[in-house]
Short mmCIF file of C-alpha atoms and ligand atoms in Angstrom, two decimals:
data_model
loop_
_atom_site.label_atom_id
_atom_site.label_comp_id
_atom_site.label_asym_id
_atom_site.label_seq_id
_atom_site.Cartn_x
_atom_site.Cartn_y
_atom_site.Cartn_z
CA UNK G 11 0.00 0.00 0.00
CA UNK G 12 1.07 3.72 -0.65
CA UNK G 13 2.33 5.54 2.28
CA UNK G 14 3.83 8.70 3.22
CA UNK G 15 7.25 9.27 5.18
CA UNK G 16 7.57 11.48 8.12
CA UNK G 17 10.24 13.42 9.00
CA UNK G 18 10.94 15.55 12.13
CA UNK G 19 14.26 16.61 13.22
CA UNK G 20 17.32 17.70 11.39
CA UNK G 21 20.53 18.49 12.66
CA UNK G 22 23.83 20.54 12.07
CA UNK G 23 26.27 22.71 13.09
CA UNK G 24 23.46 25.18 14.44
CA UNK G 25 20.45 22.39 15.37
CA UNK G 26 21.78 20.40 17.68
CA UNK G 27 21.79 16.52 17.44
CA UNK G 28 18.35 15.48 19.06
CA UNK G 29 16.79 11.77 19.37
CA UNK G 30 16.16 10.43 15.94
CA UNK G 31 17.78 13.83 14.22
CA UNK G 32 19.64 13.15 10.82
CA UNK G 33 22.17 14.89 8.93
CA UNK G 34 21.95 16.36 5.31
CA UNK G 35 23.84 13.49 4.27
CA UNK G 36 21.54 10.87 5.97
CA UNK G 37 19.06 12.12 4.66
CA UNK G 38 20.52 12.36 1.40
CA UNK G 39 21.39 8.61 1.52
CA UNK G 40 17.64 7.52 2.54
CA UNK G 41 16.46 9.02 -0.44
CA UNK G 42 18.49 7.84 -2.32
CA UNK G 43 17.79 3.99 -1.07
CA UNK G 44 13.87 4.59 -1.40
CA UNK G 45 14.18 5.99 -4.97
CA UNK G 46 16.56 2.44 -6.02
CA UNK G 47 12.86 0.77 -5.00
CA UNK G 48 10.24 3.16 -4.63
CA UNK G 49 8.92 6.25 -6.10
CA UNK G 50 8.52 9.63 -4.24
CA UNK G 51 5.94 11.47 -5.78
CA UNK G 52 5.92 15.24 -5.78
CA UNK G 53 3.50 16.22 -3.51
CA UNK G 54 0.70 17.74 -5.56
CA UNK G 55 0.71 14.76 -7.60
CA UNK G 56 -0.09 12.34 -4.50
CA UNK G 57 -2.38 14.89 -3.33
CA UNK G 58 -4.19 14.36 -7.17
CA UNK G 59 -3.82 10.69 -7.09
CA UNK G 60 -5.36 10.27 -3.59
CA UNK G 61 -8.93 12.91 -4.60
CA UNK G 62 -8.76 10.62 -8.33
CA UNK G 63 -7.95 6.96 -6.66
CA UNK G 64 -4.68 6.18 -8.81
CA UNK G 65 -2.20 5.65 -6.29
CA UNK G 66 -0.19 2.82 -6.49
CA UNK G 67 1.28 0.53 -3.93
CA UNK G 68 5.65 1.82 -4.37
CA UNK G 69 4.42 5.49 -4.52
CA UNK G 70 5.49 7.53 -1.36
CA UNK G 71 5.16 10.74 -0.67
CA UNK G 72 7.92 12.86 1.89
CA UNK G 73 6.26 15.12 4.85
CA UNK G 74 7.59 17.30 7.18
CA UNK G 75 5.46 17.88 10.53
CA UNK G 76 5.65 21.03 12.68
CA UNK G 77 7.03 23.53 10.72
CA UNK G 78 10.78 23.72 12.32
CA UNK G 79 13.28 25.45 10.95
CA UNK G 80 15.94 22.69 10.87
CA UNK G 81 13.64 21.00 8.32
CA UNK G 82 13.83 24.23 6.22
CA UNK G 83 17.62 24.82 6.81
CA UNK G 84 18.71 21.10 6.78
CA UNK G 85 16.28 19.22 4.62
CA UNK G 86 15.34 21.37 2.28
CA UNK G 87 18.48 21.63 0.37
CA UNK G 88 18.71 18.18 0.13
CA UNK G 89 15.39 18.05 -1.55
CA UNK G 90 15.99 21.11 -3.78
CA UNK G 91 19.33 19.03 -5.09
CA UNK G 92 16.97 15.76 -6.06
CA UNK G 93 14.20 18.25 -7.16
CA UNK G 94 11.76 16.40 -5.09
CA UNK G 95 8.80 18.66 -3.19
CA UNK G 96 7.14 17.67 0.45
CA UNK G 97 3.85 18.10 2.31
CA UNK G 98 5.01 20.10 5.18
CA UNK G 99 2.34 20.60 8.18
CA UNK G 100 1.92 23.38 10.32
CA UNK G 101 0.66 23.99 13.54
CA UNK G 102 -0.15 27.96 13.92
CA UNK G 103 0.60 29.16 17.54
CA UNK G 104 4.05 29.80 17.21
CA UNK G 105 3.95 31.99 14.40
CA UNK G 106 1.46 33.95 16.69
CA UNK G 107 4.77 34.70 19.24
CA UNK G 108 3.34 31.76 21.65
CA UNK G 109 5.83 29.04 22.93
CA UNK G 110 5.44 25.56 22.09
CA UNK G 111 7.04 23.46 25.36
CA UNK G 112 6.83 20.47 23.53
CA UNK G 113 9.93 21.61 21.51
CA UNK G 114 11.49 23.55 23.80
CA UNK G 115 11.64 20.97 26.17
CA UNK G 116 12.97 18.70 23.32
CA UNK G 117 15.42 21.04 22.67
CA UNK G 118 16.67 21.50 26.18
CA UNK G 119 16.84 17.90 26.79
CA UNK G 120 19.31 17.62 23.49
CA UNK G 121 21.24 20.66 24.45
CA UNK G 122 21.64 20.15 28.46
CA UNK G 123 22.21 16.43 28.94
CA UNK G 124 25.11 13.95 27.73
CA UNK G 125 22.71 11.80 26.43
CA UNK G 126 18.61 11.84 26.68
CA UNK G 127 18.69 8.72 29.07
CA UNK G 128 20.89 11.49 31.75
CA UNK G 129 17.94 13.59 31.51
CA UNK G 130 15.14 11.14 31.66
CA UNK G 131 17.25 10.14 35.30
CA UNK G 132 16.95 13.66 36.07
CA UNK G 133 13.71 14.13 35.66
CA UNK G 134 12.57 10.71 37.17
CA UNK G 135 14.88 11.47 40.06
CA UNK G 136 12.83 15.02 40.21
CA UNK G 137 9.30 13.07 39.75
CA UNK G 138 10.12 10.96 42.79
CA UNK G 139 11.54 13.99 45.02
CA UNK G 140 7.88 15.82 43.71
CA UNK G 141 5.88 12.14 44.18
CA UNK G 142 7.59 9.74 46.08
CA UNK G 143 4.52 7.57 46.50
CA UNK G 144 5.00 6.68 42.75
CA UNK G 145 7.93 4.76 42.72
CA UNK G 146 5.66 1.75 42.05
CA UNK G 147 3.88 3.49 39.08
CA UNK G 148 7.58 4.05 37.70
CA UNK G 149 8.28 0.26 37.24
CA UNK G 150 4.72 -0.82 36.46
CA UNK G 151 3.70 -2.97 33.57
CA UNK G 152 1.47 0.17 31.84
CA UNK G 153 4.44 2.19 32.08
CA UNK G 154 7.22 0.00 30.17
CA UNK G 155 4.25 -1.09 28.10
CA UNK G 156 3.23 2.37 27.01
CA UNK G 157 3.18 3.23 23.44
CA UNK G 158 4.01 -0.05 22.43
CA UNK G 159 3.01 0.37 18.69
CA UNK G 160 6.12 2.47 18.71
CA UNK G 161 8.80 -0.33 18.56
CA UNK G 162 11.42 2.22 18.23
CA UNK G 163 11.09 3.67 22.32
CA UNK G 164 13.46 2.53 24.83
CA UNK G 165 12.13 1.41 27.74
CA UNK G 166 13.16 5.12 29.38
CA UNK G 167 11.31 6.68 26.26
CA UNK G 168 7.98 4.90 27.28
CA UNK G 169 8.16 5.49 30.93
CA UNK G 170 9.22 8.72 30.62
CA UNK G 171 6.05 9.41 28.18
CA UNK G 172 3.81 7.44 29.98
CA UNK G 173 4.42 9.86 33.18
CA UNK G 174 4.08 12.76 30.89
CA UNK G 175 1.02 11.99 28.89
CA UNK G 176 -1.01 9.82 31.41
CA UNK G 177 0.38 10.59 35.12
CA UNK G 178 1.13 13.94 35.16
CA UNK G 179 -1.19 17.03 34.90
CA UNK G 180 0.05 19.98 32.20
CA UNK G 181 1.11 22.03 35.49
CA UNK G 182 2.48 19.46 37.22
CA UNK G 183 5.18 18.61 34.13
CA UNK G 184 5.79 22.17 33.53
CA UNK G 185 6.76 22.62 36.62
CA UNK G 186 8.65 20.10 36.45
CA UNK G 187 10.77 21.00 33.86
CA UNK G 188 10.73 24.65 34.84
CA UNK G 189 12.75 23.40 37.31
CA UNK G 190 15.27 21.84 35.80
CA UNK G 191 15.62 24.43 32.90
CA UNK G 192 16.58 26.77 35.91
CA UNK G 193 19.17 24.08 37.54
CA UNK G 194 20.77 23.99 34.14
CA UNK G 195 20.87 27.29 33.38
CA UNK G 196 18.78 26.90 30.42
CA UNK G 197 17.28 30.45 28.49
CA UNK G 198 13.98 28.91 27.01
CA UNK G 199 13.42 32.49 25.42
CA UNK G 200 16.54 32.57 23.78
CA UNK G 201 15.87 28.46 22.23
CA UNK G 202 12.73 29.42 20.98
CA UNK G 203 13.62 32.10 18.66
CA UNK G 204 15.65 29.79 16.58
CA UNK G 205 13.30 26.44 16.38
CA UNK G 206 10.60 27.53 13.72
CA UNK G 207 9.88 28.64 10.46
CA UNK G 208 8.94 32.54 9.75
CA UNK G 209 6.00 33.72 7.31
CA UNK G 210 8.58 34.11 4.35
CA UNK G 211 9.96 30.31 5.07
CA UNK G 212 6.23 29.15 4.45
CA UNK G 213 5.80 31.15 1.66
CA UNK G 214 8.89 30.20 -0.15
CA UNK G 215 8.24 26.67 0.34
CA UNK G 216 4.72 27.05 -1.23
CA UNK G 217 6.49 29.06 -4.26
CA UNK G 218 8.66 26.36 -4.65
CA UNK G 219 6.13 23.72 -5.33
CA UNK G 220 5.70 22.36 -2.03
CA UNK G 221 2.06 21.51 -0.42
CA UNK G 222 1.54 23.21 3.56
CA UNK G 223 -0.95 21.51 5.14
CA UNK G 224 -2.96 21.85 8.70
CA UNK G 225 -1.46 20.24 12.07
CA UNK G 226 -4.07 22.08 14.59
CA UNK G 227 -3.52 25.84 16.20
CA UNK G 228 -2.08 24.86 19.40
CA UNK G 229 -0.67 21.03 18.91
CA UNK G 230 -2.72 19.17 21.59
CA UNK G 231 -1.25 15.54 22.57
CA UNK G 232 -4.56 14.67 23.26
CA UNK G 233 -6.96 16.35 20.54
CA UNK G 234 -8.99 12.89 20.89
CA UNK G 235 -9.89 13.67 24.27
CA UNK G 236 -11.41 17.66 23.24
CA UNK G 237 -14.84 17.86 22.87
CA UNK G 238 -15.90 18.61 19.18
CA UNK G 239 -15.78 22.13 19.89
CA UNK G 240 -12.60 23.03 21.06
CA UNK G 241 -11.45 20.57 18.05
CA UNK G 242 -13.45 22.83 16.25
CA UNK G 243 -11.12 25.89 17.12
CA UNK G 244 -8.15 23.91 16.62
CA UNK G 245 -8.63 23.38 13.09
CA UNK G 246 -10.27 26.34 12.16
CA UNK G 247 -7.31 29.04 13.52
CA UNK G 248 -5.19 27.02 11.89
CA UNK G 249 -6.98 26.75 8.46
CA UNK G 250 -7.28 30.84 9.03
CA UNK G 251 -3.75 31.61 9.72
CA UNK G 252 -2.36 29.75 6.74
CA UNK G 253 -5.18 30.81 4.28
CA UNK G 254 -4.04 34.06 4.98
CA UNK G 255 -0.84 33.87 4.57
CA UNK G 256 -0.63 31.93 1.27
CA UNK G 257 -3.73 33.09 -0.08
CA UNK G 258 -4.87 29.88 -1.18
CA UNK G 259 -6.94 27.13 1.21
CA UNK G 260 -5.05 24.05 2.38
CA UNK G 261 -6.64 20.94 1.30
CA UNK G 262 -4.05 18.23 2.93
CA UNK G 263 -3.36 17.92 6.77
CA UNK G 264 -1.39 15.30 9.79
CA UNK G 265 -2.99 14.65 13.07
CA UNK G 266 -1.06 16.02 15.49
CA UNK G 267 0.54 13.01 17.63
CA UNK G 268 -1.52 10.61 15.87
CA UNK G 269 -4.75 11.89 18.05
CA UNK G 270 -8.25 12.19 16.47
CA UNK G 271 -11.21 10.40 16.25
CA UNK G 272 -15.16 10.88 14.64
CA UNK G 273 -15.84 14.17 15.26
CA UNK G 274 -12.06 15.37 13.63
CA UNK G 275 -12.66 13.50 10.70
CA UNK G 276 -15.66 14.98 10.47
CA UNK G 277 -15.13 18.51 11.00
CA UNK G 278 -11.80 18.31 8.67
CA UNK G 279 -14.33 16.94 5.76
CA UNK G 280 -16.57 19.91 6.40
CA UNK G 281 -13.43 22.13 5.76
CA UNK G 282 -12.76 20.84 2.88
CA UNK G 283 -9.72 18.55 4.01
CA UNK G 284 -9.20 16.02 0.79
CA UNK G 285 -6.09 14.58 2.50
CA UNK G 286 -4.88 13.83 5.99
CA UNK G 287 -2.07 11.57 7.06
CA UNK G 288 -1.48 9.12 10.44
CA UNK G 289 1.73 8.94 12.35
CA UNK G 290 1.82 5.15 12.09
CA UNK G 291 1.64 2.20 9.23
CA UNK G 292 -1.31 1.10 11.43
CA UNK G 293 -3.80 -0.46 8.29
CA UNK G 294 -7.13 0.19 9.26
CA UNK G 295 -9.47 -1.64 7.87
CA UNK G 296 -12.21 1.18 7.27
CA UNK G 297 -9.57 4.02 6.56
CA UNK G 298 -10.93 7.05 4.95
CA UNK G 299 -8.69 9.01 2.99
CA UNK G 300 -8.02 11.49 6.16
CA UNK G 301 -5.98 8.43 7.07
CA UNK G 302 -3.37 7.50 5.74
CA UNK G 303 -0.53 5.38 6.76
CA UNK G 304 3.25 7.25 7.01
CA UNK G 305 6.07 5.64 8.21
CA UNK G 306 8.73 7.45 10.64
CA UNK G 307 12.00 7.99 9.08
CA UNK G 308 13.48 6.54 11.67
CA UNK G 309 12.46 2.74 10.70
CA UNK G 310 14.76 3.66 7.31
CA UNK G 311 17.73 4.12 8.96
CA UNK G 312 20.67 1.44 8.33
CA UNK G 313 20.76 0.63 12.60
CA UNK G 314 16.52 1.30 13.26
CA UNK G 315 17.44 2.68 16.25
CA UNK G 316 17.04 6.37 17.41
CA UNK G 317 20.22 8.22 17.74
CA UNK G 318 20.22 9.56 21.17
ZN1 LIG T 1 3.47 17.41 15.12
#
């Protein structure tokens, strides 16, 4: 079956190396691999194959999620050189000055730490001084068993996302990590000015051929669990902001950690959505075309294993 690939992080020089980050030349090398078998389609094309129904089983199609600018400084030479155009999908609230922690934490933990499994000690070691009652929770079945349609985790990559995403209230993890951004001496103010694209990046990926899609307003981990509503508001400040900007509507879009369910698919078709893309290979057996299967990149590289 046709699929999409998904990309994330890129590093260099100026982005630092990050969990499952590649180089230019990695990235370079993938595509080359996947072209010896497959075909990459440009990304209008797959968008026009999947509204007429002609897409065949070797096409792929590349996608960028999140709108960094280590995609747009890394990747997109790469792509430029092999004259191949992505779907690249954008969630709006940082171009509206507001901080995403999700990255800035991401950041910090790739900047501050010798390696992500000294931070994920750090910050079980400040869970338990926080919470020592949840030792148990720490070692429990649900937590090393978290995620586990993500064969790529570590066992520290599910726990530690299992406290985040299930234990853990918003506040309490913020504060959390407040904390140790200020043992570290960590400026999150200073990070975030240099981890996303600007209005002119968008816009000069759109003149070049390239597709920008929607990825919500505010990137919820849980947009599942939002009542239809607040989904509702999501998707449409989102679809606002980037009509706007590039004068045209999108039509193509990613869920945003892999997190819908009826009333986003719905709401998307009502908006004229023709295209929307999973964060898994997961085939479902009823999958509507605001479904579709992408692979992480990270299950193409030589070792399958993120680099930490
Ligand atoms: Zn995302």
């Amino acid at each position: 079956m046709a699929y999409g690939i998904m990309f994330h992080h890129f590093h260099n020089d100026f982005h630092p190396v990050g969990q499952g980050s590649l180089a230019a030349a990695q990235l370079e090398e993938m595509l080359e691999n996947l072209q010896q078998k497959q075909t990459i389609l440009p990304a209008d094309e797959w968008l026009q194959r999947v509204i007429e129904g002609t897409l065949q089983a070797d096409h792929r199609c590349l996608t960028f999620d999140d709108a960094l600018l280590c995609q747009y400084e890394v990747a997109l030479p790469v792509l430029q050189r092999r004259g191949l155009t992505a779907f690249w999908f954008v969630y709006s609230s940082v171009f509206f000055g507001n901080r995403e922690w999700l990255e800035i934490y991401r950041h910090f933990r790739s900047v501050a730490f010798a390696s992500v499994d000294h931070f994920y000690q750090a910050f079980f070691a400040a869970t338990l001084r926080l919470l020592p009652q949840w030792q148990e929770r720490l070692s429990s079945p649900q937590a090393s068993g978290h995620l586990a349609d993500f064969a790529f985790y570590s066992q520290n990559d599910r726990i530690f996302r299992y406290l985040r995403d299930e234990l853990l209230t918003t506040a309490l993890y913020d504060q959390l990590m407040q904390q140790l951004m200020q043992q570290q001496g960590y400026d999150p103010a200073q990070a975030a000015r240099h981890l996303w694209m600007c209005d002119e990046q968008l816009l000069d990926l759109q003149q070049q051929g390239h597709l920008i899609g929607l990825h919500s307003f505010s990137h919820p981990t849980r947009l599942d669990r939002l009542p239809a509503a607040a989904q509702q508001q999501e998707y449409q400040r989102n679809f606002t902001h980037l009509t706007h900007l590039l004068g045209q509507s999108p039509r193509s879009m990613a869920h945003p950690c892999n997190a819908y369910n009826q009333d986003t698919l719905r709401l998307l078709r009502e908006m004229g959505i023709q295209l929307g893309f999973r964060s898994n290979r997961l085939a479902l057996p009823d999958r509507t075309s605001l479904e579709w299967p992408r692979e992480d990149h990270i299950h193409l590289l030589p070792t399958a294993a993120p680099a930490a």
